[in-house]
Short mmCIF file of N, CA and C and ligand atoms in Angstrom, two decimals:
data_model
loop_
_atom_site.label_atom_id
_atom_site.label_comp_id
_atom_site.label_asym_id
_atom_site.label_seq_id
_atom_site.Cartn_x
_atom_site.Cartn_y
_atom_site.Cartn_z
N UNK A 51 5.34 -1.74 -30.85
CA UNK A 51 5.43 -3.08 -30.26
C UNK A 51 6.18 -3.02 -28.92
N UNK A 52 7.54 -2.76 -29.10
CA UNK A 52 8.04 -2.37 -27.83
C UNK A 52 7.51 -1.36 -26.55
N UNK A 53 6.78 -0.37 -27.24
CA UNK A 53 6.58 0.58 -26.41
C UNK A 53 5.27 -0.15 -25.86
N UNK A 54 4.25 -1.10 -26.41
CA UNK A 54 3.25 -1.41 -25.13
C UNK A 54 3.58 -2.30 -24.48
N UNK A 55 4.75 -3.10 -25.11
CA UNK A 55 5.41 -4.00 -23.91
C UNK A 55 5.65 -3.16 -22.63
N UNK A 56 6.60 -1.97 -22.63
CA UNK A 56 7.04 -1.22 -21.72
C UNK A 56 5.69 -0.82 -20.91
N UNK A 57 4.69 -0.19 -21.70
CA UNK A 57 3.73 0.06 -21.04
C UNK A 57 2.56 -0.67 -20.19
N UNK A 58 3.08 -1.83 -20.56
CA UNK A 58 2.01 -3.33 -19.84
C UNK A 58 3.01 -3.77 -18.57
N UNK A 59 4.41 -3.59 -18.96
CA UNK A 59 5.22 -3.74 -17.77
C UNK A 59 4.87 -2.31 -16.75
N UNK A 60 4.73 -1.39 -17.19
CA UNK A 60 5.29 -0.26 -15.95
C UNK A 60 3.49 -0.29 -15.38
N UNK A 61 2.72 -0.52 -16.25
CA UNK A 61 1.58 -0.41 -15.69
C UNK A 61 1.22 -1.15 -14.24
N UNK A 62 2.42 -2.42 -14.09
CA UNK A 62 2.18 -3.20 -12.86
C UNK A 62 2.68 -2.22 -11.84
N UNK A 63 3.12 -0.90 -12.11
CA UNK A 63 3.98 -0.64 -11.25
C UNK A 63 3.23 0.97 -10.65
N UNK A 64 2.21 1.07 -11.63
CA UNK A 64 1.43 2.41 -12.06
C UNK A 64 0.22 2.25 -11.22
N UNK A 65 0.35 2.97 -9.75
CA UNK A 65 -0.68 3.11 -8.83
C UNK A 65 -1.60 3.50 -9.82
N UNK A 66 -3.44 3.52 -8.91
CA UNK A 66 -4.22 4.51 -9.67
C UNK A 66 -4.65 5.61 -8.71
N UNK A 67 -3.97 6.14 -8.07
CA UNK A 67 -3.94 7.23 -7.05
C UNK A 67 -2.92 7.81 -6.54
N UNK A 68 -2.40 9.13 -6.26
CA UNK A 68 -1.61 9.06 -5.75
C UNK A 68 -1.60 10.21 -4.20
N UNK A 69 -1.82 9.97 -3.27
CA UNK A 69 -1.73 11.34 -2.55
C UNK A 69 -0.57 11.45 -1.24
N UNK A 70 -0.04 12.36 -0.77
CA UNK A 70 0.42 12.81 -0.37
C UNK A 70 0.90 12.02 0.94
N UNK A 71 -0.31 11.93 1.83
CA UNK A 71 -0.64 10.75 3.16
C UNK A 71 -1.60 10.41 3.11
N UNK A 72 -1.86 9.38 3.76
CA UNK A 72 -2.52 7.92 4.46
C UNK A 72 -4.05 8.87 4.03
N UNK A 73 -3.85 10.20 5.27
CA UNK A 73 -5.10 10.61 5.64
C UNK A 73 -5.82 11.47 4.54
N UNK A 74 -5.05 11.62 3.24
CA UNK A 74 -5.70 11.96 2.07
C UNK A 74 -6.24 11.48 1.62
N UNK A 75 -6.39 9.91 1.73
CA UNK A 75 -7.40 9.24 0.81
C UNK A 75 -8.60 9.32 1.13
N UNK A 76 -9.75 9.93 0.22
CA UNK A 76 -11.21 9.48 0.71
C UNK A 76 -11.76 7.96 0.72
N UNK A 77 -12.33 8.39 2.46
CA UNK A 77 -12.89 7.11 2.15
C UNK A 77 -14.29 6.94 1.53
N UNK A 78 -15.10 8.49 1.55
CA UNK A 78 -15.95 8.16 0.61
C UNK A 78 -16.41 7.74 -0.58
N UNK A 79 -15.24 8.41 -1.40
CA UNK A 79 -14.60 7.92 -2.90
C UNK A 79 -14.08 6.26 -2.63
N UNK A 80 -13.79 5.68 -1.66
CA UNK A 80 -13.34 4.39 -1.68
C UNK A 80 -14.47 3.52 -1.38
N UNK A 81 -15.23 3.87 -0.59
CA UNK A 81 -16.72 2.77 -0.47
C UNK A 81 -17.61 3.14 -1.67
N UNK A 82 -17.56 4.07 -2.59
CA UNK A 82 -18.54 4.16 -3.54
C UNK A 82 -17.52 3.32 -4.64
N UNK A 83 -16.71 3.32 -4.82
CA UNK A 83 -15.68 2.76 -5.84
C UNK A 83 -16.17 0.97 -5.59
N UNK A 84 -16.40 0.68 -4.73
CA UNK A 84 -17.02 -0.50 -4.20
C UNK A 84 -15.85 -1.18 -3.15
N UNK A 85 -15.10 -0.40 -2.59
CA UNK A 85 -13.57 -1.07 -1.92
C UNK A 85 -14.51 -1.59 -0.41
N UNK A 86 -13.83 -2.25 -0.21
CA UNK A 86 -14.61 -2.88 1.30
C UNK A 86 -13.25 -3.18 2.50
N UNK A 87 -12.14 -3.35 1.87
CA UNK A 87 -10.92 -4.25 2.98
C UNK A 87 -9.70 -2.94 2.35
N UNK A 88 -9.28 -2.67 3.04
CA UNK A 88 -8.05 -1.47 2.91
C UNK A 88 -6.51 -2.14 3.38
N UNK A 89 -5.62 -2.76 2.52
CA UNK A 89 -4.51 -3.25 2.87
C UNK A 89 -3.60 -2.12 3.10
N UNK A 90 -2.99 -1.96 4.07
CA UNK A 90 -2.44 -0.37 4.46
C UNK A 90 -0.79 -1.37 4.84
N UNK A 91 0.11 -0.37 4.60
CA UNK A 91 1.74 -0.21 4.08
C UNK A 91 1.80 0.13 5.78
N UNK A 92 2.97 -0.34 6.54
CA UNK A 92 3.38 -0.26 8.20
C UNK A 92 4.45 1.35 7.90
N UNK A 93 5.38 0.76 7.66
CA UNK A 93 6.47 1.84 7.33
C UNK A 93 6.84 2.73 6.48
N UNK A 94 7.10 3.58 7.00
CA UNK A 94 6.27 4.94 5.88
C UNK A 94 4.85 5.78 5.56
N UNK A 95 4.24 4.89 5.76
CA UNK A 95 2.79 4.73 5.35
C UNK A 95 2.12 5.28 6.92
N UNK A 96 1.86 4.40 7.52
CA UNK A 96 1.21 4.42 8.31
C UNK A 96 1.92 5.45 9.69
N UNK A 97 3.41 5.03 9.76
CA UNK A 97 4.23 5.45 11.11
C UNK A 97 5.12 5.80 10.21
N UNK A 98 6.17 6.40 10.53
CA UNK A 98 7.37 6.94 10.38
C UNK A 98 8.36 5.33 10.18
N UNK A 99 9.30 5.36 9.69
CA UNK A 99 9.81 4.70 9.23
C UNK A 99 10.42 3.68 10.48
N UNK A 100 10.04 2.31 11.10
CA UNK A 100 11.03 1.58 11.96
C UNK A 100 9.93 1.97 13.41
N UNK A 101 9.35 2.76 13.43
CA UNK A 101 8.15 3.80 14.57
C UNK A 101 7.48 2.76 14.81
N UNK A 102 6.70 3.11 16.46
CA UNK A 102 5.33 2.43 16.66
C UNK A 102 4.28 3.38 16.91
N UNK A 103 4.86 5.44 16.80
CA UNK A 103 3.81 6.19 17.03
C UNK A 103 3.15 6.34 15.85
N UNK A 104 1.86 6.56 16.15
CA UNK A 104 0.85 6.80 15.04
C UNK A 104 0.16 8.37 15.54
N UNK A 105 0.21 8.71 14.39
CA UNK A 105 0.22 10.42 14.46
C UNK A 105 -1.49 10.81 14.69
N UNK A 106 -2.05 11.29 15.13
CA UNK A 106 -3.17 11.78 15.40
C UNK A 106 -4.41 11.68 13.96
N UNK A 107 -3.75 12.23 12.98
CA UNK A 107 -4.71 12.24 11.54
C UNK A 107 -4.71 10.84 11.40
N UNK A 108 -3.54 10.03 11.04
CA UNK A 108 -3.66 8.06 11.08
C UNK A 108 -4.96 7.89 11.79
N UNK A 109 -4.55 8.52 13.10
CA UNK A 109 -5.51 7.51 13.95
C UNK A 109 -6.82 7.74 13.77
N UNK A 110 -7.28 9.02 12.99
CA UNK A 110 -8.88 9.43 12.66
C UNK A 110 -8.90 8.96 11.51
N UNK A 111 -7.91 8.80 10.99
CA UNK A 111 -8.46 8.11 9.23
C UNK A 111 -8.81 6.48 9.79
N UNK A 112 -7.82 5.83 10.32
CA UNK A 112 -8.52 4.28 10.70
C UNK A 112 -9.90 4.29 11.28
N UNK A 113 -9.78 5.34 12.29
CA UNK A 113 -11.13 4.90 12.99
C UNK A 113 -12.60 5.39 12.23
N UNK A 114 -11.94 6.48 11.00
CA UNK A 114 -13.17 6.58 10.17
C UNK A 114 -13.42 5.47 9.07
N UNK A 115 -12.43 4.98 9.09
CA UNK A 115 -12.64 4.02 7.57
C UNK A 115 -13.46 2.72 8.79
N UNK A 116 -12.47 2.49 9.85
CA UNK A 116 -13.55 1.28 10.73
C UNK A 116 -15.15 1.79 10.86
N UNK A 117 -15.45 3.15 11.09
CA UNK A 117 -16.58 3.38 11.50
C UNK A 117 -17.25 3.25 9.99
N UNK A 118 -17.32 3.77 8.80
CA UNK A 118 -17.62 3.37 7.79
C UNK A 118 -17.89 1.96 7.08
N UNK A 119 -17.07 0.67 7.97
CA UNK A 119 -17.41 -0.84 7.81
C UNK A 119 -16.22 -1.26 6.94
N UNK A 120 -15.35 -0.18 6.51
CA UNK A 120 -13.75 -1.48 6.36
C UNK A 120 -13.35 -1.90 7.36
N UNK A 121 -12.66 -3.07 6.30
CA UNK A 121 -11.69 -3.55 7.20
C UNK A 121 -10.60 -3.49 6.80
N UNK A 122 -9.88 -3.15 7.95
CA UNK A 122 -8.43 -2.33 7.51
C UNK A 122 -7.54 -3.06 8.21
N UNK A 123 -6.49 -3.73 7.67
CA UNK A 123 -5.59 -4.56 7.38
C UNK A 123 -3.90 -4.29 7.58
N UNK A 124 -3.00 -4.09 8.55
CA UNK A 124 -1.84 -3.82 7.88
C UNK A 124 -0.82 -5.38 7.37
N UNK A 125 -0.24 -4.68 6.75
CA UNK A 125 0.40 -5.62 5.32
C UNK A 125 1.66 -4.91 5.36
N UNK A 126 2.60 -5.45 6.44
CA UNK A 126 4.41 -4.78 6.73
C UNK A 126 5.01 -6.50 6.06
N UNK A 127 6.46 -5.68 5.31
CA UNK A 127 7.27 -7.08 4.73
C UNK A 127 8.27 -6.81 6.45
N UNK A 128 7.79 -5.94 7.10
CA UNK A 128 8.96 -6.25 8.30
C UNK A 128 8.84 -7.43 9.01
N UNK A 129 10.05 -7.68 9.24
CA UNK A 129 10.20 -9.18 10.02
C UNK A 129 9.54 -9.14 12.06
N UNK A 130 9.51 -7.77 11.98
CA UNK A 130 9.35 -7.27 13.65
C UNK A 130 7.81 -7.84 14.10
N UNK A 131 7.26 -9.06 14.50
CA UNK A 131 5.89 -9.29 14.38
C UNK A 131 5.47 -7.98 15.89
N UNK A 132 5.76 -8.33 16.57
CA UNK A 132 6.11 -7.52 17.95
C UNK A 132 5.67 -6.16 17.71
N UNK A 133 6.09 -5.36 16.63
CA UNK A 133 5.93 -3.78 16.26
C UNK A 133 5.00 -3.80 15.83
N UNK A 134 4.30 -5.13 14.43
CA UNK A 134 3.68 -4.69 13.45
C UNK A 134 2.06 -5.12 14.54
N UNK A 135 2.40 -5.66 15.98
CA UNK A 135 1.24 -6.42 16.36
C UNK A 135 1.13 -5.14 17.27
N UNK A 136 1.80 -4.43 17.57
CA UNK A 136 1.28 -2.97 18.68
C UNK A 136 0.66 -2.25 17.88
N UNK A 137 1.29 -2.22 16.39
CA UNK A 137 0.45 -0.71 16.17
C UNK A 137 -0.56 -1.12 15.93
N UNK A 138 -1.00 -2.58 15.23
CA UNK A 138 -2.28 -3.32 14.59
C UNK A 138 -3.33 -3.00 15.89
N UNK A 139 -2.79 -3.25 17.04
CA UNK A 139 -3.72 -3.11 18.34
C UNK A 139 -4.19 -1.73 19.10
N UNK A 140 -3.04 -0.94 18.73
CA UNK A 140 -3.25 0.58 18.99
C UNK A 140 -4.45 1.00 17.96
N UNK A 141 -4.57 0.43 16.75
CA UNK A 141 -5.51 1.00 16.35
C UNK A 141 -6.62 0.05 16.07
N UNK A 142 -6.60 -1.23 16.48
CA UNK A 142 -7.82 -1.97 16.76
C UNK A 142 -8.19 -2.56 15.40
N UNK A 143 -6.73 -2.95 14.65
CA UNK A 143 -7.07 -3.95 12.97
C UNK A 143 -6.04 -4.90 13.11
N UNK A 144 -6.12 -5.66 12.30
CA UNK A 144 -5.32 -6.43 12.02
C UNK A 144 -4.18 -6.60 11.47
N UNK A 145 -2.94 -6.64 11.75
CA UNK A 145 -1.48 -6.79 11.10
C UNK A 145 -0.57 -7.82 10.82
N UNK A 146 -0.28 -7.80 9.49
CA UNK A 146 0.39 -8.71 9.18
C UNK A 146 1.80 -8.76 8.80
N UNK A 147 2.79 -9.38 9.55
CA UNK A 147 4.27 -8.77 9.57
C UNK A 147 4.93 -9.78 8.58
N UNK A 148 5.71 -9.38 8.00
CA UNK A 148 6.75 -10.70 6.85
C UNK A 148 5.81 -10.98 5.91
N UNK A 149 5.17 -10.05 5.14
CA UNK A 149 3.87 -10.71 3.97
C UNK A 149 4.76 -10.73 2.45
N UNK A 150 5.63 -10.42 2.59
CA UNK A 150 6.72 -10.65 1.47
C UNK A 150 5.77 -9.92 0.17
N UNK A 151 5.52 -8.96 0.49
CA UNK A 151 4.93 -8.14 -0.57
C UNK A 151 6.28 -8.33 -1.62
N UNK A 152 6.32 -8.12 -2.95
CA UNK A 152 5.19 -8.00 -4.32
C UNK A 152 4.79 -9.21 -4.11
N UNK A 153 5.04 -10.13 -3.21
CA UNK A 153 3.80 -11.70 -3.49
C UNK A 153 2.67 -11.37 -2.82
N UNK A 154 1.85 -12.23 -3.61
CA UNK A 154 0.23 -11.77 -3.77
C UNK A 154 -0.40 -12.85 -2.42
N UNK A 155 0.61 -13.64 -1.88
CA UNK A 155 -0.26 -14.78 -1.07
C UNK A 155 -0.65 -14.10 0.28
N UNK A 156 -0.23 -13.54 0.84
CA UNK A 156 -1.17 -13.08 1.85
C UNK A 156 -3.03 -12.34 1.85
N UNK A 157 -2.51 -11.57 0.89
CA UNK A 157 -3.73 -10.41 0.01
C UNK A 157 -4.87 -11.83 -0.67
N UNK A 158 -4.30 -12.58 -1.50
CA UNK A 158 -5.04 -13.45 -1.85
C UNK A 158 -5.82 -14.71 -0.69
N UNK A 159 -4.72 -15.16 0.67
CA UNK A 159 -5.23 -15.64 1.72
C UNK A 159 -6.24 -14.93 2.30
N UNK A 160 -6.37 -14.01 2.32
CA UNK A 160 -7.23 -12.87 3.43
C UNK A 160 -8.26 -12.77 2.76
N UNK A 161 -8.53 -12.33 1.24
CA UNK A 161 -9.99 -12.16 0.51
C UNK A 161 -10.82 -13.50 0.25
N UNK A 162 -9.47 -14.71 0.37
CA UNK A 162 -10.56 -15.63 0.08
C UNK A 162 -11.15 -16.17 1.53
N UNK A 163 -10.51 -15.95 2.44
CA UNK A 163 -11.11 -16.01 3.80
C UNK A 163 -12.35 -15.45 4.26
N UNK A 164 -12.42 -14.37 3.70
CA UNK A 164 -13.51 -13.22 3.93
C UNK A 164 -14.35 -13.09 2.75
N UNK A 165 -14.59 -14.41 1.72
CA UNK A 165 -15.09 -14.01 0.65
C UNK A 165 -15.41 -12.80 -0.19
N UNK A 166 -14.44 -11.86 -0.52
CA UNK A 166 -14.27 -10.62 -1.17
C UNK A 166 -13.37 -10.88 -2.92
N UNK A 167 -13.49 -9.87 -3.69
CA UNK A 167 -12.70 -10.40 -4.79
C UNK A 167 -11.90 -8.83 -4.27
N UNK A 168 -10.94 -9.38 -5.36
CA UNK A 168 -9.51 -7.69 -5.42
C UNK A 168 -9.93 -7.08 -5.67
N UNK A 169 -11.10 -6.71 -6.63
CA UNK A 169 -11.80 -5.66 -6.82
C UNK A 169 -12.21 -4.86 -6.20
N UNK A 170 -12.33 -5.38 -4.82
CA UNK A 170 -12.87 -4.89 -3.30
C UNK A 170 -12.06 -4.31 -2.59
N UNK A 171 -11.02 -4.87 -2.96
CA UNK A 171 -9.53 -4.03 -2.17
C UNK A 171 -8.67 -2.90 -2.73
N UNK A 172 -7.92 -2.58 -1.70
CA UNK A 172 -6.83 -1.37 -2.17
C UNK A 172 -5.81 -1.89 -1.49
N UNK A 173 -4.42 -1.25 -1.77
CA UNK A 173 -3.62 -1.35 -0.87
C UNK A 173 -2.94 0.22 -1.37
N UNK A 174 -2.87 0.42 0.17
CA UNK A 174 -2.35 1.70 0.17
C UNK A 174 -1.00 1.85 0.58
N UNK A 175 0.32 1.80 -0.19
CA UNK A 175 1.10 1.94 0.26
C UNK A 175 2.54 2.90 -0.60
N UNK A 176 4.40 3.06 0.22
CA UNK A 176 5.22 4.36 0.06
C UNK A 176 5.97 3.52 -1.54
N UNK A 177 5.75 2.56 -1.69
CA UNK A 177 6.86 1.80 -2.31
C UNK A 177 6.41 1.23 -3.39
N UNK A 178 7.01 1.46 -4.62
CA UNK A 178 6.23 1.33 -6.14
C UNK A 178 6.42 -0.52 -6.40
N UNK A 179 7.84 -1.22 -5.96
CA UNK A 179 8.26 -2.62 -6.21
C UNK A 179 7.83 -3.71 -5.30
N UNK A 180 7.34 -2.94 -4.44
CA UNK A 180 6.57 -3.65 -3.07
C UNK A 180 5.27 -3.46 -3.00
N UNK A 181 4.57 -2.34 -2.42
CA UNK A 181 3.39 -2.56 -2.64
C UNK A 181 1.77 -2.28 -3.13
N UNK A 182 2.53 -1.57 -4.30
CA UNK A 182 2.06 -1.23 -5.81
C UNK A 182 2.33 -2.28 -6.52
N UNK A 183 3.28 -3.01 -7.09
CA UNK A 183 3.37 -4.19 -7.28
C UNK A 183 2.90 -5.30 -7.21
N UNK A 184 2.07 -5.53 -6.13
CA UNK A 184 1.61 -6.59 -5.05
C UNK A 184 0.11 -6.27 -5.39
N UNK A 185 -0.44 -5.27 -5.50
CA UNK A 185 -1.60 -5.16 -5.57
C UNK A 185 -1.68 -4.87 -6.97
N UNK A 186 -1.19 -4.76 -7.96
CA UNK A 186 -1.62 -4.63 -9.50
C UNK A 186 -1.54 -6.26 -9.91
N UNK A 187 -0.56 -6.60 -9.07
CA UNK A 187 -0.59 -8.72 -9.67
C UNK A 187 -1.88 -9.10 -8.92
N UNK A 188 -1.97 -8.40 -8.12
CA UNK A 188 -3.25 -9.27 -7.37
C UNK A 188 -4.50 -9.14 -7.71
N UNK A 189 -4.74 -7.49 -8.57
CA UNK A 189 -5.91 -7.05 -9.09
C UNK A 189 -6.54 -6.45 -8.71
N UNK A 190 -5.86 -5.88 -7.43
CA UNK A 190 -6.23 -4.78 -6.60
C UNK A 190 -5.99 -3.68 -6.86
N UNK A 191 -6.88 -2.33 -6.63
CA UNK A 191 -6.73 -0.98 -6.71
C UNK A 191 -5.26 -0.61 -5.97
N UNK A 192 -4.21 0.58 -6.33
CA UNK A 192 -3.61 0.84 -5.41
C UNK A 192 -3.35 2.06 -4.94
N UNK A 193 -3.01 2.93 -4.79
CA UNK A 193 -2.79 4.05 -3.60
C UNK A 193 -1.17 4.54 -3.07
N UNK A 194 -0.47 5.36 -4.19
CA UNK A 194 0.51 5.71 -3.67
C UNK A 194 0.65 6.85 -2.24
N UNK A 195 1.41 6.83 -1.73
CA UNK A 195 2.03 8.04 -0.61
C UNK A 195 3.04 8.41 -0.77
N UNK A 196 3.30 9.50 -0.24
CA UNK A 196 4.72 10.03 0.04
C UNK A 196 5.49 9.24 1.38
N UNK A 197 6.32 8.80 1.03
CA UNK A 197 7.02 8.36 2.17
C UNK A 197 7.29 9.46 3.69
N UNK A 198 6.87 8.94 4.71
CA UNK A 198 6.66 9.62 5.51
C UNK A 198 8.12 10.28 6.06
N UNK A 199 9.28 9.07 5.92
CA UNK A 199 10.89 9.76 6.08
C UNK A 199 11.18 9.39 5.35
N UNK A 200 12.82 9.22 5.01
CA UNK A 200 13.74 9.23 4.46
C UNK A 200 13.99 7.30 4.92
N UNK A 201 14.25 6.64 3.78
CA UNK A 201 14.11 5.49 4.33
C UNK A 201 16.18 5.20 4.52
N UNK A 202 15.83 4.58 6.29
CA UNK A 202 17.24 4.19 6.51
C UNK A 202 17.29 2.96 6.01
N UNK A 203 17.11 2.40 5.83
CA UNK A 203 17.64 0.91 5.22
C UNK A 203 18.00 0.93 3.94
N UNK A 204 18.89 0.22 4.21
CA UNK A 204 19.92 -0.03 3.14
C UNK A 204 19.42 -0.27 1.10
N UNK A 205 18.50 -1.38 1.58
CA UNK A 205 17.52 -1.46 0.17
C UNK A 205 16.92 -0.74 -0.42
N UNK A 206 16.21 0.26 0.85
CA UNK A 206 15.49 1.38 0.47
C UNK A 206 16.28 2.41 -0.66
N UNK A 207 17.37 2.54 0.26
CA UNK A 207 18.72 3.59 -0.12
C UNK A 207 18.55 3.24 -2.19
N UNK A 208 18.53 2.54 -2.38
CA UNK A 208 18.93 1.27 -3.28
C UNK A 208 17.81 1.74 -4.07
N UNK A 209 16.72 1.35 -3.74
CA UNK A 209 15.24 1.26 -4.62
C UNK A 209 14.47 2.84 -4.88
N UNK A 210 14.98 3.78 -3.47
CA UNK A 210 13.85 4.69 -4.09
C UNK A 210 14.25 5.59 -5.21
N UNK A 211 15.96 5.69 -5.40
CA UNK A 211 16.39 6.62 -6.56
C UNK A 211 15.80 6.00 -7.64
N UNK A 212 15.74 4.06 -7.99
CA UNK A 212 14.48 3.22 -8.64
C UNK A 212 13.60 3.95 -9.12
N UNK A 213 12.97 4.05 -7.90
CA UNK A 213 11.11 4.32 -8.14
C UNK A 213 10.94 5.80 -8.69
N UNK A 214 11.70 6.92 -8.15
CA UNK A 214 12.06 8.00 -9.00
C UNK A 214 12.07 8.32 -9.89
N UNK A 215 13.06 7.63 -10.79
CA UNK A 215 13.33 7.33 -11.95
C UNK A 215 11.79 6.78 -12.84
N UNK A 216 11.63 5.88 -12.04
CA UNK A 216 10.13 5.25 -12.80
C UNK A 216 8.87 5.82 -12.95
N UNK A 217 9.11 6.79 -11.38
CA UNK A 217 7.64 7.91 -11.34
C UNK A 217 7.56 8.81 -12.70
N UNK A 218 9.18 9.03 -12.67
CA UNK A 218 9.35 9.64 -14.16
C UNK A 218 9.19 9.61 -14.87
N UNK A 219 9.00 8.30 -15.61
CA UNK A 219 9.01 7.44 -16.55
C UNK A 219 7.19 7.46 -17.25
N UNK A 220 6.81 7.36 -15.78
CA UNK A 220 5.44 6.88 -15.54
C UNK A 220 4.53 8.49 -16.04
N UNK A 221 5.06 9.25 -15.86
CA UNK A 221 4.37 10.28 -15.56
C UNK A 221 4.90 11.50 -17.34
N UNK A 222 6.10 10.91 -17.66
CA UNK A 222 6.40 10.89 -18.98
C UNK A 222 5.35 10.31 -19.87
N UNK A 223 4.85 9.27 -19.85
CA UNK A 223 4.13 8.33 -20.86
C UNK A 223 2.51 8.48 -20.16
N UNK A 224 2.36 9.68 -19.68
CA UNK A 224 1.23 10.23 -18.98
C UNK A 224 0.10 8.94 -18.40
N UNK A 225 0.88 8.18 -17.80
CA UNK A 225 0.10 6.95 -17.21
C UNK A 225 0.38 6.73 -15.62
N UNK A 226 0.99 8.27 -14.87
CA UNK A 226 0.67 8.37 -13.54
C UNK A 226 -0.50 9.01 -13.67
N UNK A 227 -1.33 8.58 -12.66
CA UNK A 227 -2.35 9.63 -11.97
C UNK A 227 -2.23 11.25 -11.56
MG1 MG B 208 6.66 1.29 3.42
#
């Protein structure tokens, strides 16, 4: 009894992928899966942590997933609209800064705009309480990474010994990927 409680809880938290970087994910495996809109993580994920450079492989994975017919989305809880609107333009998608990931209202604004269900989406992002979270409430596929640095902020400091612990957890009760 307890233990599928635990396991219905961690499952919100239980990407169904996990790779390394951004530019590991196939996108062929993602348009046959039926994904169409790619919600992609700013910090960590995409740039280096607080960054507006985007590393050379980023920039061929966006422009292959654009040339393939997603649409690729960034989805930063940073407050910086300014940062999250250069890199969105450096690579020619759309960014969305302050989306207060694990809430589902942005992700849910955007698919019903574009008539898509979650089923259609992913979100690919470094952070299991943010935005793994965000996309298992929402019903979306998700997509862990390795964090690209060492996160300076303070919360981070805070959450990733967290998520550690939980990968552990997760991967104990053989329900990581
Ligand atoms: Mg991040």
């Amino acid at each position: 009894m307890t233990y599928s409680i635990l396991r219905r809880l961690l499952s919100f938290v239980c990407p169904d992928q996990c790779v390394c970087k951004i530019s590991d994910v196939s996108l062929t495996e993602l348009w046959k899966s039926g994904v169409r809109v790619i919600f992609v993580d700013l910090d960590n994920t995409l740039t280096a942590w607080g960054s507006q450079e985007i590393s050379q492989p980023v920039k061929h994975w966006v422009e292959e997933a654009k040339a393939k017919g997603f649409q690729v989305v960034i989805v930063s809880n940073a407050g910086f609209r300014r940062r999250v609107a250069q890199v969105a333009k450096a690579l020619g998608i759309i960014g969305i800064a302050a989306a207060g990931k694990p809430r589902r209202y942005v992700f849910r604004r955007y698919l019903e705009w574009k008539k898509l269900t979650p089923e259609q989406a992913v979100m690919i992002g470094d952070q299991l309480f943010t935005d793994i979270l965000a996309a298992k409430r929402a019903g979306m596929k998700a997509i862990l990474v390795e964090p690209l640095t060492d996160r300076k902020f303070i919360t981070g400091r805070i959450q990733r010994p967290l998520e550690l612990i939980t990968i552990k957890i997760l991967r104990r009760m053989n329900l990581m990927p």
